[in-house]
Tab-separated table of C-alpha atoms in Angstrom:
chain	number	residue	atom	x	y	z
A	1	UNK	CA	-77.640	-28.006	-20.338
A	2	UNK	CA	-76.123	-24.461	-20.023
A	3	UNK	CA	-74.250	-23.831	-22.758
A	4	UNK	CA	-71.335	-24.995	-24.907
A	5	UNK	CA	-69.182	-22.969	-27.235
A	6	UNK	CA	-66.902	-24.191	-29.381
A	7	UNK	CA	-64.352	-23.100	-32.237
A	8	UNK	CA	-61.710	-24.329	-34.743
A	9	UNK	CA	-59.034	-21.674	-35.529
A	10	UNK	CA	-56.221	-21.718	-38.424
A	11	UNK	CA	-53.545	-19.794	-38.495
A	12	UNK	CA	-51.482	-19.325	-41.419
A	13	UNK	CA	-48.199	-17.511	-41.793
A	14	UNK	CA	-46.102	-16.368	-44.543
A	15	UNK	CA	-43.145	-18.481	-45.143
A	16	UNK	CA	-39.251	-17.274	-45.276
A	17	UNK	CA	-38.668	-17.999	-48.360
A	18	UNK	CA	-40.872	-18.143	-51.178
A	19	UNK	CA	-41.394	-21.044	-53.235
A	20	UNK	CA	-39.694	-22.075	-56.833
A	21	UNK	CA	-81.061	-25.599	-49.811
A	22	UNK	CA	-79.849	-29.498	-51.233
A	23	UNK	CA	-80.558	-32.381	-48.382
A	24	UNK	CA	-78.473	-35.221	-50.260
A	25	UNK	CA	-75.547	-32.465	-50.703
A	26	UNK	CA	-76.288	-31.733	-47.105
A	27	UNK	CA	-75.705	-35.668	-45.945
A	28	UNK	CA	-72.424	-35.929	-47.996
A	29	UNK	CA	-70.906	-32.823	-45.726
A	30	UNK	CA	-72.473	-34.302	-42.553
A	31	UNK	CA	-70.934	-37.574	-43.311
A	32	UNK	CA	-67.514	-36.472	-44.211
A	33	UNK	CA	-67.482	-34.184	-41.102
A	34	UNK	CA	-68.123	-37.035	-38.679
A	35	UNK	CA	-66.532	-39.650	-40.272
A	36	UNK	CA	-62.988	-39.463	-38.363
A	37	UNK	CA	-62.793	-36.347	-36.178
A	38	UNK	CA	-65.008	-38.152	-33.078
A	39	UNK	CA	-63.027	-41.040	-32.825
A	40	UNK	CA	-59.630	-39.898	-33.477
A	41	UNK	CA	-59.566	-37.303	-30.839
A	42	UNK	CA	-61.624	-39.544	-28.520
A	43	UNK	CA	-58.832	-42.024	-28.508
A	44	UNK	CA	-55.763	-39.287	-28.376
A	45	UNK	CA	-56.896	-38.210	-24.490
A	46	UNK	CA	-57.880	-41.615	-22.934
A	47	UNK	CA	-57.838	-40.345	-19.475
A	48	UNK	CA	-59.156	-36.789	-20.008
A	49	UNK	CA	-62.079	-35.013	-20.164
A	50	UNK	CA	-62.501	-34.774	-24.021
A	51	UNK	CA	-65.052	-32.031	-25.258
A	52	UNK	CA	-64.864	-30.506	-28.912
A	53	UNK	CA	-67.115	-29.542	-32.098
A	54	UNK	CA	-66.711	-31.944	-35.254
A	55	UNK	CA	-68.984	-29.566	-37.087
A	56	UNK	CA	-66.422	-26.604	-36.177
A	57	UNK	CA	-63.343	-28.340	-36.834
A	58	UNK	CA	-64.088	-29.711	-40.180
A	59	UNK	CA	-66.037	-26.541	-41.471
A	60	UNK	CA	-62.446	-24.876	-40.630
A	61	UNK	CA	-60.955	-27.053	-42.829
A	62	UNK	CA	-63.435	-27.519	-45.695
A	63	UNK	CA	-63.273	-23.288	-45.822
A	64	UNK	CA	-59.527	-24.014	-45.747
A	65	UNK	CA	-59.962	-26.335	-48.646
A	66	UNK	CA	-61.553	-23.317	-51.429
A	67	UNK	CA	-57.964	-22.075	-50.990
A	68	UNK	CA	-55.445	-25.127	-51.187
A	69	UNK	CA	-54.748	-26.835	-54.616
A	70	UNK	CA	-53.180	-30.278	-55.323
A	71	UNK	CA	-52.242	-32.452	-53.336
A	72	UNK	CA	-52.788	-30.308	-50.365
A	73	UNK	CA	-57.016	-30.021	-51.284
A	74	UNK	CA	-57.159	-33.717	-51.752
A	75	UNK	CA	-55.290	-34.650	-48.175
A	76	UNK	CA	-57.809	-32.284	-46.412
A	77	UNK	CA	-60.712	-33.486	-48.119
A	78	UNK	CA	-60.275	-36.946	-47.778
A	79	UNK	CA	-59.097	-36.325	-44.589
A	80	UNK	CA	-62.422	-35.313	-43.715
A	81	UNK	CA	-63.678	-38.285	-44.548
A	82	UNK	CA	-65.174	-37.332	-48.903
A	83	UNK	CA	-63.922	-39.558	-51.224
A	84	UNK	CA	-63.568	-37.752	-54.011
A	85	UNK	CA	-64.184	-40.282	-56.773
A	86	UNK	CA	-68.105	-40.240	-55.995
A	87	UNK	CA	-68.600	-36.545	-54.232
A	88	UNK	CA	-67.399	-33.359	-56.719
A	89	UNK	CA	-65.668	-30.926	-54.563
A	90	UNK	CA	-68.696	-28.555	-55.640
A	91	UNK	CA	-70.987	-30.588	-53.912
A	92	UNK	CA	-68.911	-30.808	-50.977
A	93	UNK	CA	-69.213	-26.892	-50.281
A	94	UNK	CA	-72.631	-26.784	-51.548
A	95	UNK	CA	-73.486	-29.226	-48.550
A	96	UNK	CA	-71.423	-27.562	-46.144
A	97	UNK	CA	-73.571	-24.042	-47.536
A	98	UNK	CA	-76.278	-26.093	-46.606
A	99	UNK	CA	-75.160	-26.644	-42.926
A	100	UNK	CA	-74.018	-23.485	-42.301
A	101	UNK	CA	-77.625	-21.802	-43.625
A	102	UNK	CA	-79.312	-24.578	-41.252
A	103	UNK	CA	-77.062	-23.670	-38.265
A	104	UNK	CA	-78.043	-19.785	-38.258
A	105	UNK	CA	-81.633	-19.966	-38.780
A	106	UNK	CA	-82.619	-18.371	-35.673
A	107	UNK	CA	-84.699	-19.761	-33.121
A	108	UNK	CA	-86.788	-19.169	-30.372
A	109	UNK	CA	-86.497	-22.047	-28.477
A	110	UNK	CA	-82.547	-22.337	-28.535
A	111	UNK	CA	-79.391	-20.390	-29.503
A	112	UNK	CA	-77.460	-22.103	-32.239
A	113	UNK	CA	-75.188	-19.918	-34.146
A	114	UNK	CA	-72.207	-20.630	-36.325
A	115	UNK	CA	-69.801	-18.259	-38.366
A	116	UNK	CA	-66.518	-18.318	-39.575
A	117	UNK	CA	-64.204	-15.333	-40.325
A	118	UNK	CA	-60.967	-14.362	-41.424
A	119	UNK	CA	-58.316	-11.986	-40.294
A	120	UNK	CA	-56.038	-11.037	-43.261
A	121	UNK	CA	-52.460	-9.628	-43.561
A	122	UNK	CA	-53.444	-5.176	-44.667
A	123	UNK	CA	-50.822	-6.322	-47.431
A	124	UNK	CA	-51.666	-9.609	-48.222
A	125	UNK	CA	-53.547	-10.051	-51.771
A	126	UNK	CA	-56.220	-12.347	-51.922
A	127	UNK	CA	-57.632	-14.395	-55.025
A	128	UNK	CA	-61.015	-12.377	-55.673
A	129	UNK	CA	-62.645	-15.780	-56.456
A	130	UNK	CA	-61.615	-17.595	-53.102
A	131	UNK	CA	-62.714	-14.217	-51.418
A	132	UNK	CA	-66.322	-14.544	-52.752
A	133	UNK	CA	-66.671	-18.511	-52.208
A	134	UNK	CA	-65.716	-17.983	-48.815
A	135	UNK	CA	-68.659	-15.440	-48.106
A	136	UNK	CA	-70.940	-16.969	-50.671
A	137	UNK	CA	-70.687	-20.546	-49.207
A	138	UNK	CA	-69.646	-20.072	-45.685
A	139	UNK	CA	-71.109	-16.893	-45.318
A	140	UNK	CA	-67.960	-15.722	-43.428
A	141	UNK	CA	-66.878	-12.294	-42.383
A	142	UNK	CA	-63.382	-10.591	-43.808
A	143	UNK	CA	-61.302	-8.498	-41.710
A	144	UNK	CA	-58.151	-6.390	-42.772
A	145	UNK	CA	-55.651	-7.244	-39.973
A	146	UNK	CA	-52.414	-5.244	-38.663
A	147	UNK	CA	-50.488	-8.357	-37.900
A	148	UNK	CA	-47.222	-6.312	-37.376
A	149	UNK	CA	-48.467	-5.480	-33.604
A	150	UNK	CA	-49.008	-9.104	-32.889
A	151	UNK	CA	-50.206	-8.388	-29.767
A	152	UNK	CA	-53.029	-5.684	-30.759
A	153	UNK	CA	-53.963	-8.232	-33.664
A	154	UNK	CA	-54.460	-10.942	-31.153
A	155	UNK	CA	-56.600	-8.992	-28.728
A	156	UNK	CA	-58.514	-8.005	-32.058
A	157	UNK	CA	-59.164	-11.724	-33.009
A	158	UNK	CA	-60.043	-13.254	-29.276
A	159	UNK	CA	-62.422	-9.936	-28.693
A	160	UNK	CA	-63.846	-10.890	-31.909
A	161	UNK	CA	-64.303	-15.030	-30.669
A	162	UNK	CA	-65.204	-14.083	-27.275
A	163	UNK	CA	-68.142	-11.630	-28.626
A	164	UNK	CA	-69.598	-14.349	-30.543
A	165	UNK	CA	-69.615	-16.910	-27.814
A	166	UNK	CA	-70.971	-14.746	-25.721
A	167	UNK	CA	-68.018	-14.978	-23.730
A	168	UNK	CA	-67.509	-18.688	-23.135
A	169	UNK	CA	-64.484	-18.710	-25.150
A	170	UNK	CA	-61.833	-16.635	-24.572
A	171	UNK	CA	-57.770	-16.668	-24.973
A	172	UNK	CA	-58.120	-18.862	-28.116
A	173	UNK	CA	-55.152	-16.859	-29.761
A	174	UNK	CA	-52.439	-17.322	-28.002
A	175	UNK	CA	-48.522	-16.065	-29.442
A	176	UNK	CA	-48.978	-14.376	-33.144
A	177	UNK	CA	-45.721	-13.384	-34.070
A	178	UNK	CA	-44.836	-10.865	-37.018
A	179	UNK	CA	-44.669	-13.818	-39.575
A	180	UNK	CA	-48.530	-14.628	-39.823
A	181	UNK	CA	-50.589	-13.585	-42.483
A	182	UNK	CA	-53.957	-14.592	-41.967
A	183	UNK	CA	-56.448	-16.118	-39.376
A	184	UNK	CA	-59.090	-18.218	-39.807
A	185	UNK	CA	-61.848	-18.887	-37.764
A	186	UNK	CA	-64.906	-20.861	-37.279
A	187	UNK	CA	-67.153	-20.079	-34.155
A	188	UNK	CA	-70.486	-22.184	-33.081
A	189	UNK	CA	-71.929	-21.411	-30.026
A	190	UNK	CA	-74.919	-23.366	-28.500
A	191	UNK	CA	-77.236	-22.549	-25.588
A	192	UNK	CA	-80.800	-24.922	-25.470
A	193	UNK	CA	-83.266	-25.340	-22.249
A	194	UNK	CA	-84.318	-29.183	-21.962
A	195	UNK	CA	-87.857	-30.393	-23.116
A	196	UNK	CA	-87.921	-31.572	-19.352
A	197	UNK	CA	-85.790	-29.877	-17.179
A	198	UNK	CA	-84.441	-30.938	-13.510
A	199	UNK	CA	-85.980	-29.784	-10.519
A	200	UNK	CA	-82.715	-28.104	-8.371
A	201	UNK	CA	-84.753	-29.004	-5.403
A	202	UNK	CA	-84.109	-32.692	-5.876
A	203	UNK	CA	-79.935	-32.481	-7.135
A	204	UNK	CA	-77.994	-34.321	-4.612
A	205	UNK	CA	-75.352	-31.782	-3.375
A	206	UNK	CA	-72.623	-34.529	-2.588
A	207	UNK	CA	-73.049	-37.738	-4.690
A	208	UNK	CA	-69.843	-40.250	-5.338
A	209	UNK	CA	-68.300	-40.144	-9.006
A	210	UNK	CA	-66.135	-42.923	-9.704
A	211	UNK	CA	-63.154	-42.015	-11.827
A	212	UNK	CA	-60.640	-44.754	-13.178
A	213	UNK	CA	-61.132	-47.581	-11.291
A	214	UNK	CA	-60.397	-46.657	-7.636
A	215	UNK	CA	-60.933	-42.786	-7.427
A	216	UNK	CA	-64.163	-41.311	-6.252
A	217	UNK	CA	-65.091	-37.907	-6.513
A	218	UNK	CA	-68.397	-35.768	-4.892
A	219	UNK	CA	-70.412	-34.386	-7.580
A	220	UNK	CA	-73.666	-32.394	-7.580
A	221	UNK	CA	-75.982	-35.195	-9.129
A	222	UNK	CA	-79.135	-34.187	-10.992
A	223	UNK	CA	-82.169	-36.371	-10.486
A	224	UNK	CA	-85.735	-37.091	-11.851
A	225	UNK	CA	-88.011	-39.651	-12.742
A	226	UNK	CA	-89.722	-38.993	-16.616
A	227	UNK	CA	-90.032	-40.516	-19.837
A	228	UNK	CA	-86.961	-40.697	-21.799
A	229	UNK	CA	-86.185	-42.640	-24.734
A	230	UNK	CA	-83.452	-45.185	-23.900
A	231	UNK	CA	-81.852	-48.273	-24.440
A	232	UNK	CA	-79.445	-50.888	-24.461
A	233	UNK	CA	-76.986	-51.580	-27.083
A	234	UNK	CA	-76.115	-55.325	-26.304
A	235	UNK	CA	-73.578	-55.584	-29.283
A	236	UNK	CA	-71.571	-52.194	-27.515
A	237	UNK	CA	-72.296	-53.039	-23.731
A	238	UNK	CA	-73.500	-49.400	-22.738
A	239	UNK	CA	-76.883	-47.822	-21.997
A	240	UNK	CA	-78.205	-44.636	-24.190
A	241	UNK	CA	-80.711	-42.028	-23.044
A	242	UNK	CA	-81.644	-39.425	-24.958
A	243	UNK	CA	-83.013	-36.280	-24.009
A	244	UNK	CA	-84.575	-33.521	-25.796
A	245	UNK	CA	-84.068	-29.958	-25.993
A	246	UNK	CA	-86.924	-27.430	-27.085
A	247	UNK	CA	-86.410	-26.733	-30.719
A	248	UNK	CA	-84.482	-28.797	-33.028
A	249	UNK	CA	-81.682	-30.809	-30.700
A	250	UNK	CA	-81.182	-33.849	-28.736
A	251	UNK	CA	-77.867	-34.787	-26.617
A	252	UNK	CA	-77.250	-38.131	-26.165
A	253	UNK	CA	-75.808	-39.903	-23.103
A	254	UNK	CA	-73.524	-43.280	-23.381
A	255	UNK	CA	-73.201	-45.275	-20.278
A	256	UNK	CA	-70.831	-48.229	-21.576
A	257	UNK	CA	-70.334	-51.205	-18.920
A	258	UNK	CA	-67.067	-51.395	-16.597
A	259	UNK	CA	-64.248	-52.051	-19.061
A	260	UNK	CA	-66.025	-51.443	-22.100
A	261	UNK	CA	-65.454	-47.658	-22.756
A	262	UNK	CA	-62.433	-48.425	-25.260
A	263	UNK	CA	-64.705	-50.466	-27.711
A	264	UNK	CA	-67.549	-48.019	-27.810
A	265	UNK	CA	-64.995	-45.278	-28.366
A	266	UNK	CA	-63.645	-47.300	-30.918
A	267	UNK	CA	-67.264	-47.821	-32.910
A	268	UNK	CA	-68.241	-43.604	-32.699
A	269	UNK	CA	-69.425	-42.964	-36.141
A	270	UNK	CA	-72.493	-41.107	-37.597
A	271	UNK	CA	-73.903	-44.914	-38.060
A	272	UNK	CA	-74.034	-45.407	-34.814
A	273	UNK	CA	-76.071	-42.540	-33.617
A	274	UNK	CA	-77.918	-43.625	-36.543
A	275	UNK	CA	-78.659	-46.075	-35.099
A	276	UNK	CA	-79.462	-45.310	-31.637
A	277	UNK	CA	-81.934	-42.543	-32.450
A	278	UNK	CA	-84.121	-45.413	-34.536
A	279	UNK	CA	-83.914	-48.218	-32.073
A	280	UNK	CA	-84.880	-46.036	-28.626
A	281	UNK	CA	-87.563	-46.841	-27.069
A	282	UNK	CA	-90.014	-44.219	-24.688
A	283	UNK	CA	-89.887	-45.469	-20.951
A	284	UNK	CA	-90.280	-44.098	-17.341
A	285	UNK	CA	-86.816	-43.512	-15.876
A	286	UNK	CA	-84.850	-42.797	-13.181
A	287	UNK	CA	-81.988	-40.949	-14.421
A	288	UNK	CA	-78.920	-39.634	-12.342
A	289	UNK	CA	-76.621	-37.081	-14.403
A	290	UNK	CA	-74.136	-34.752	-12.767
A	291	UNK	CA	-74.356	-30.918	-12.714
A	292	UNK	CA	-70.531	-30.263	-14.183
A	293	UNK	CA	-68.860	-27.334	-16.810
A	294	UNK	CA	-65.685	-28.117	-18.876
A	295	UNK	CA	-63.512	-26.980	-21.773
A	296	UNK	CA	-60.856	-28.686	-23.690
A	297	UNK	CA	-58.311	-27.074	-26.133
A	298	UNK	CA	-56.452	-29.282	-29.026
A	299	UNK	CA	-53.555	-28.393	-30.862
A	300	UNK	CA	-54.720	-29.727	-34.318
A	301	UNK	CA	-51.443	-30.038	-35.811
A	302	UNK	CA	-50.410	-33.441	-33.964
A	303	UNK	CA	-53.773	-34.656	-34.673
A	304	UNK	CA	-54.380	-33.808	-38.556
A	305	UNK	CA	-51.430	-35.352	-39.692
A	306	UNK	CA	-52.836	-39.050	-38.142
A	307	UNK	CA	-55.945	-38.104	-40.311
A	308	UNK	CA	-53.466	-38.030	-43.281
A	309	UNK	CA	-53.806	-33.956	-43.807
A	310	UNK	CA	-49.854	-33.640	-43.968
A	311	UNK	CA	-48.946	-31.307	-46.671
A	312	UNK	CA	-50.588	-28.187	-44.838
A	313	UNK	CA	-48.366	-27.532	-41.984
A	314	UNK	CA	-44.945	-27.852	-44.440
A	315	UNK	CA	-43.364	-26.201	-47.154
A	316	UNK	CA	-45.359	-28.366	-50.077
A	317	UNK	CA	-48.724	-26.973	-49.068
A	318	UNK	CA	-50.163	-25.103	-51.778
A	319	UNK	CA	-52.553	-22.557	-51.096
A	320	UNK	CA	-51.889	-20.535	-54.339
A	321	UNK	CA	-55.551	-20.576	-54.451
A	322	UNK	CA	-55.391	-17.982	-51.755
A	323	UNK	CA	-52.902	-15.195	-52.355
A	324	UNK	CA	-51.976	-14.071	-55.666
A	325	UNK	CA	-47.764	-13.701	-54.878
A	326	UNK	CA	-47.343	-14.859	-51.676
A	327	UNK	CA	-46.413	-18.530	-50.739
A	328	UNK	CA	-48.379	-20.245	-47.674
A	329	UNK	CA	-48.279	-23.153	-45.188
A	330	UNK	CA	-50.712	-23.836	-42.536
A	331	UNK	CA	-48.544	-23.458	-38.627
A	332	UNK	CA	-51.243	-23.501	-36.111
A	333	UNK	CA	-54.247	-25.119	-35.939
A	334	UNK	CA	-56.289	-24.568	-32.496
A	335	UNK	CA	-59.329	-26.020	-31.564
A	336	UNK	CA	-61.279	-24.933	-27.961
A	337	UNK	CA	-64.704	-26.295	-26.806
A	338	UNK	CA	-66.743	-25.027	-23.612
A	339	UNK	CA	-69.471	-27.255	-22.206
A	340	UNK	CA	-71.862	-26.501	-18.645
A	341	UNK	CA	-74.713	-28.989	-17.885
A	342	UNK	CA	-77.217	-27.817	-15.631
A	343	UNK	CA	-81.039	-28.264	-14.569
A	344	UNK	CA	-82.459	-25.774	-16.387
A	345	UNK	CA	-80.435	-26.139	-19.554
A	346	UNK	CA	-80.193	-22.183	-19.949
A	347	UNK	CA	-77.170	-20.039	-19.660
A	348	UNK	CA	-78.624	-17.661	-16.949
A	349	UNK	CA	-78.864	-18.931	-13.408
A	350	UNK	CA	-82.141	-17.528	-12.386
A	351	UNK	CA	-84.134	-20.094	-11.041
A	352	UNK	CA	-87.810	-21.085	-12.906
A	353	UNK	CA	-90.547	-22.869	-11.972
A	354	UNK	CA	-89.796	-26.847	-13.833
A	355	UNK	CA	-92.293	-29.677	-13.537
A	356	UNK	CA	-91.322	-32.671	-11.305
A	357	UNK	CA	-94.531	-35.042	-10.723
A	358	UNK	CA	-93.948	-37.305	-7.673
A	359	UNK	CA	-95.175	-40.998	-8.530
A	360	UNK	CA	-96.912	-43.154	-6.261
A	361	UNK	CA	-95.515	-46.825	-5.258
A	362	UNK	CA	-98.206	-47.853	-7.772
A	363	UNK	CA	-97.116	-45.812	-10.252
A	364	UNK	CA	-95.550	-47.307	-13.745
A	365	UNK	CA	-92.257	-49.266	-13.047
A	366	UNK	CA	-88.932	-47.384	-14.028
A	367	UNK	CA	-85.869	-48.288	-14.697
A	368	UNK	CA	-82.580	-46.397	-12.940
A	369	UNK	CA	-79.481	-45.327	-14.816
A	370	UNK	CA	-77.185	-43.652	-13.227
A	371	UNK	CA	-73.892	-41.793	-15.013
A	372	UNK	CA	-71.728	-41.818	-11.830
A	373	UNK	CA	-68.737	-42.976	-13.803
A	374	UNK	CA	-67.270	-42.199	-17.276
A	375	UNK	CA	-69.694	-41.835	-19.970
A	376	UNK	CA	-70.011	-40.064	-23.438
A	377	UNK	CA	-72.343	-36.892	-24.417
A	378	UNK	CA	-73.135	-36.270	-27.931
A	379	UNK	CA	-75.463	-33.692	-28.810
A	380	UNK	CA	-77.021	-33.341	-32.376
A	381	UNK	CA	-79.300	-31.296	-34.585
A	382	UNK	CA	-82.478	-32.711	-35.938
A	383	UNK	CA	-83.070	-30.762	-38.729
A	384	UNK	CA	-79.548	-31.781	-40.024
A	385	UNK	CA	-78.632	-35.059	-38.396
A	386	UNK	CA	-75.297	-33.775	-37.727
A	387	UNK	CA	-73.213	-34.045	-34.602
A	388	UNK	CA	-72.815	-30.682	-32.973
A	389	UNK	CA	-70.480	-31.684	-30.453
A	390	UNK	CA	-68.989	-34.743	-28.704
A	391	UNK	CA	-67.833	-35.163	-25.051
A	392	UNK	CA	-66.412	-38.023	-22.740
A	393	UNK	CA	-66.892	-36.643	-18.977
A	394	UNK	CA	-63.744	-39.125	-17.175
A	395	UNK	CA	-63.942	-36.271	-14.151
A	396	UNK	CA	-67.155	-33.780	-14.042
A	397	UNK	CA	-65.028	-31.703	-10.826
A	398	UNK	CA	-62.206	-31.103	-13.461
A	399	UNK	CA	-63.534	-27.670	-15.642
């Protein structure tokens, strides 16, 4: 694994006419934020390359949320996935505080960072109370914004995304016009080196990857023999291996049988991976995984509305919670992901001296998986159990 970069940006303009450290807090914002994001976009590309951050589009949102009153908090928030009889929306944030603390620990073993920030119409008044939650909870960054140069302000805002990727994402603001008032963003960027890296000696240069059901591709195809923990889950029909990264993350790889990618797709949940990561079991294999990079960008809006977060995007959003005089509605919401899987699993491309033991033919018995047709990638954080980001590779040559 290279690196992946992801981020969730809101954009909110000014309408024409105005208006007449707590674990259990902690699993309540996991849970919301993986409830409904995985699956729904999952199933709204299913022949595409799918690649995206639940953790970066709901923290977007939940920010969103200190802002919105109503009707217009409760669709996001439930929309996320919190039902709001059990979980107080104080608890909600305090969780997501939680995450976001977790997230930009630093480390020396991998790059993990996470930040939100918000670029804010010079006129615009904001409530002094959602100003402070916002940095207090989400520890998020406040910028005064000339939004009457749309094109200066954009430059400002992708600069500003691009820096904190570290240049994987870039472009994510594409045509402000001189009716927004305010940009939100929420960045995570992730770079890790595997526990037991690939030997680039042994990738096979040209290897066939299958995509549909008559299509092959050539891939560079990554190859070793270790001890992974994998498995199979008979009641979904696919294979799981999951490999470790030094420090405190895992990715997880889904193999599902011929024909059988639609029903694991339709049983992603945080109870699944759950799952998974209690019922692997340590065993010597032979694992095939192909060297790719992509990116996928998602135009929220069509997708938030199916998630029952309506009122955002038209005139009966209420985000008085926000601005003192001036009446809001969500227009935009953008979400862009970055993913490269290599050898090494670090960003630069220098090559390093890896371990690869050659076995004897009496060696321990192995089993071979191969992922030289669609399969899923999931990668998580230990420390929080949270999914970081969520992939389905249908063509690795297609960035």
């Amino acid at each position: 694994m290279r690196s992946a970069g992801g981020r969730g940006e809101i954009k909110v303009r000014r309408e024409l006419q105005p208006r007449k450290r707590v674990p259990g807090l902690a699993n309540r914002a996991r849970t919301g934020q993986e409830k409904r994001n995985p699956q729904r976009l999952v199933l709204e590309t299913p022949s595409q390359n799918v690649f995206f951050s639940p953790m970066s589009v709901s923290t977007s949102l939940a920010m969103l949320s200190l802002g919105a009153h109503s009707i217009t908090k409760t669709q996001i928030l439930e929309g996320l996935g919190f039902n709001l009889t059990h979980t107080p929306e104080s608890a909600i944030h305090r969780g997501f505080q939680h995450l976001v603390h977790s997230l930009t620990d630093p480390s020396k073993d991998l790059a993990l960072k996470m930040g939100s920030a918000l670029f804010v119409k010079k006129e615009l008044q904001l409530q002094e109370n959602f100003l402070g939650n916002v940095k207090r909870l989400y520890e998020a960054e406040v910028f005064s914004t000339d939004f009457s140069n749309p094109s200066i302000a954009q430059a400002k805002i992708n600069c500003h995304v691009k820096k904190k990727t570290q240049g994987k994402v870039v472009d994510i603001i594409q045509g402000l016009d001189l009716l927004t008032a305010m940009v939100l963003v929420n960045h995570i960027f992730f770079k890790a080196k595997w526990d037991k890296p690939f030997y680039p000696a042994y990738t096979r240069k040209n290897f066939p990857f299958l995509v549909g059901k008559q299509v092959t591709v050539r891939v560079p195809m990554m190859h070793q023999k270790e001890q992974f923990a994998f498995g199979m889950d008979t009641e979904l029909n696919c294979f799981v291996l999951q490999m470790d990264y030094k420090g405190d993350a895992m990715a997880f790889f889904v193999l599902p049988n011929k024909g059988k990618m639609r029903q694991l797709e339709q049983a992603l949940s945080a109870r699944t991976l759950r799952k998974w990561s209690h019922s692997l079991q340590k065993r010597w294999i032979e694992v095939f995984i192909p060297k790719f990079s992509i990116s996928a960008s998602y135009n929220l809006e069509t997708i938030l509305p199916k998630m029952g977060i309506q009122n955002v995007f038209d005139e009966n959003a209420d985000f008085s919670g926000i601005t003192k005089r001036d009446s809001l509605q969500l227009s935009k919401a953008t979400h862009k992901a970055v993913l490269d899987v290599s050898e090494e699993g670090t960003e630069a491309a220098a090559a390093t001296a890896t371990k690869f033991i050659v076995r004897s033919k009496d060696g321990p018995s192995y089993f071979t998986v191969s992922f030289n047709r669609t399969f899923l990638i999931m990668i998580t954080n230990k420390a929080t159990d949270s999914i970081l980001f969520l992939g389905k590779v249908e063509n690795p040559t297609k960035s």
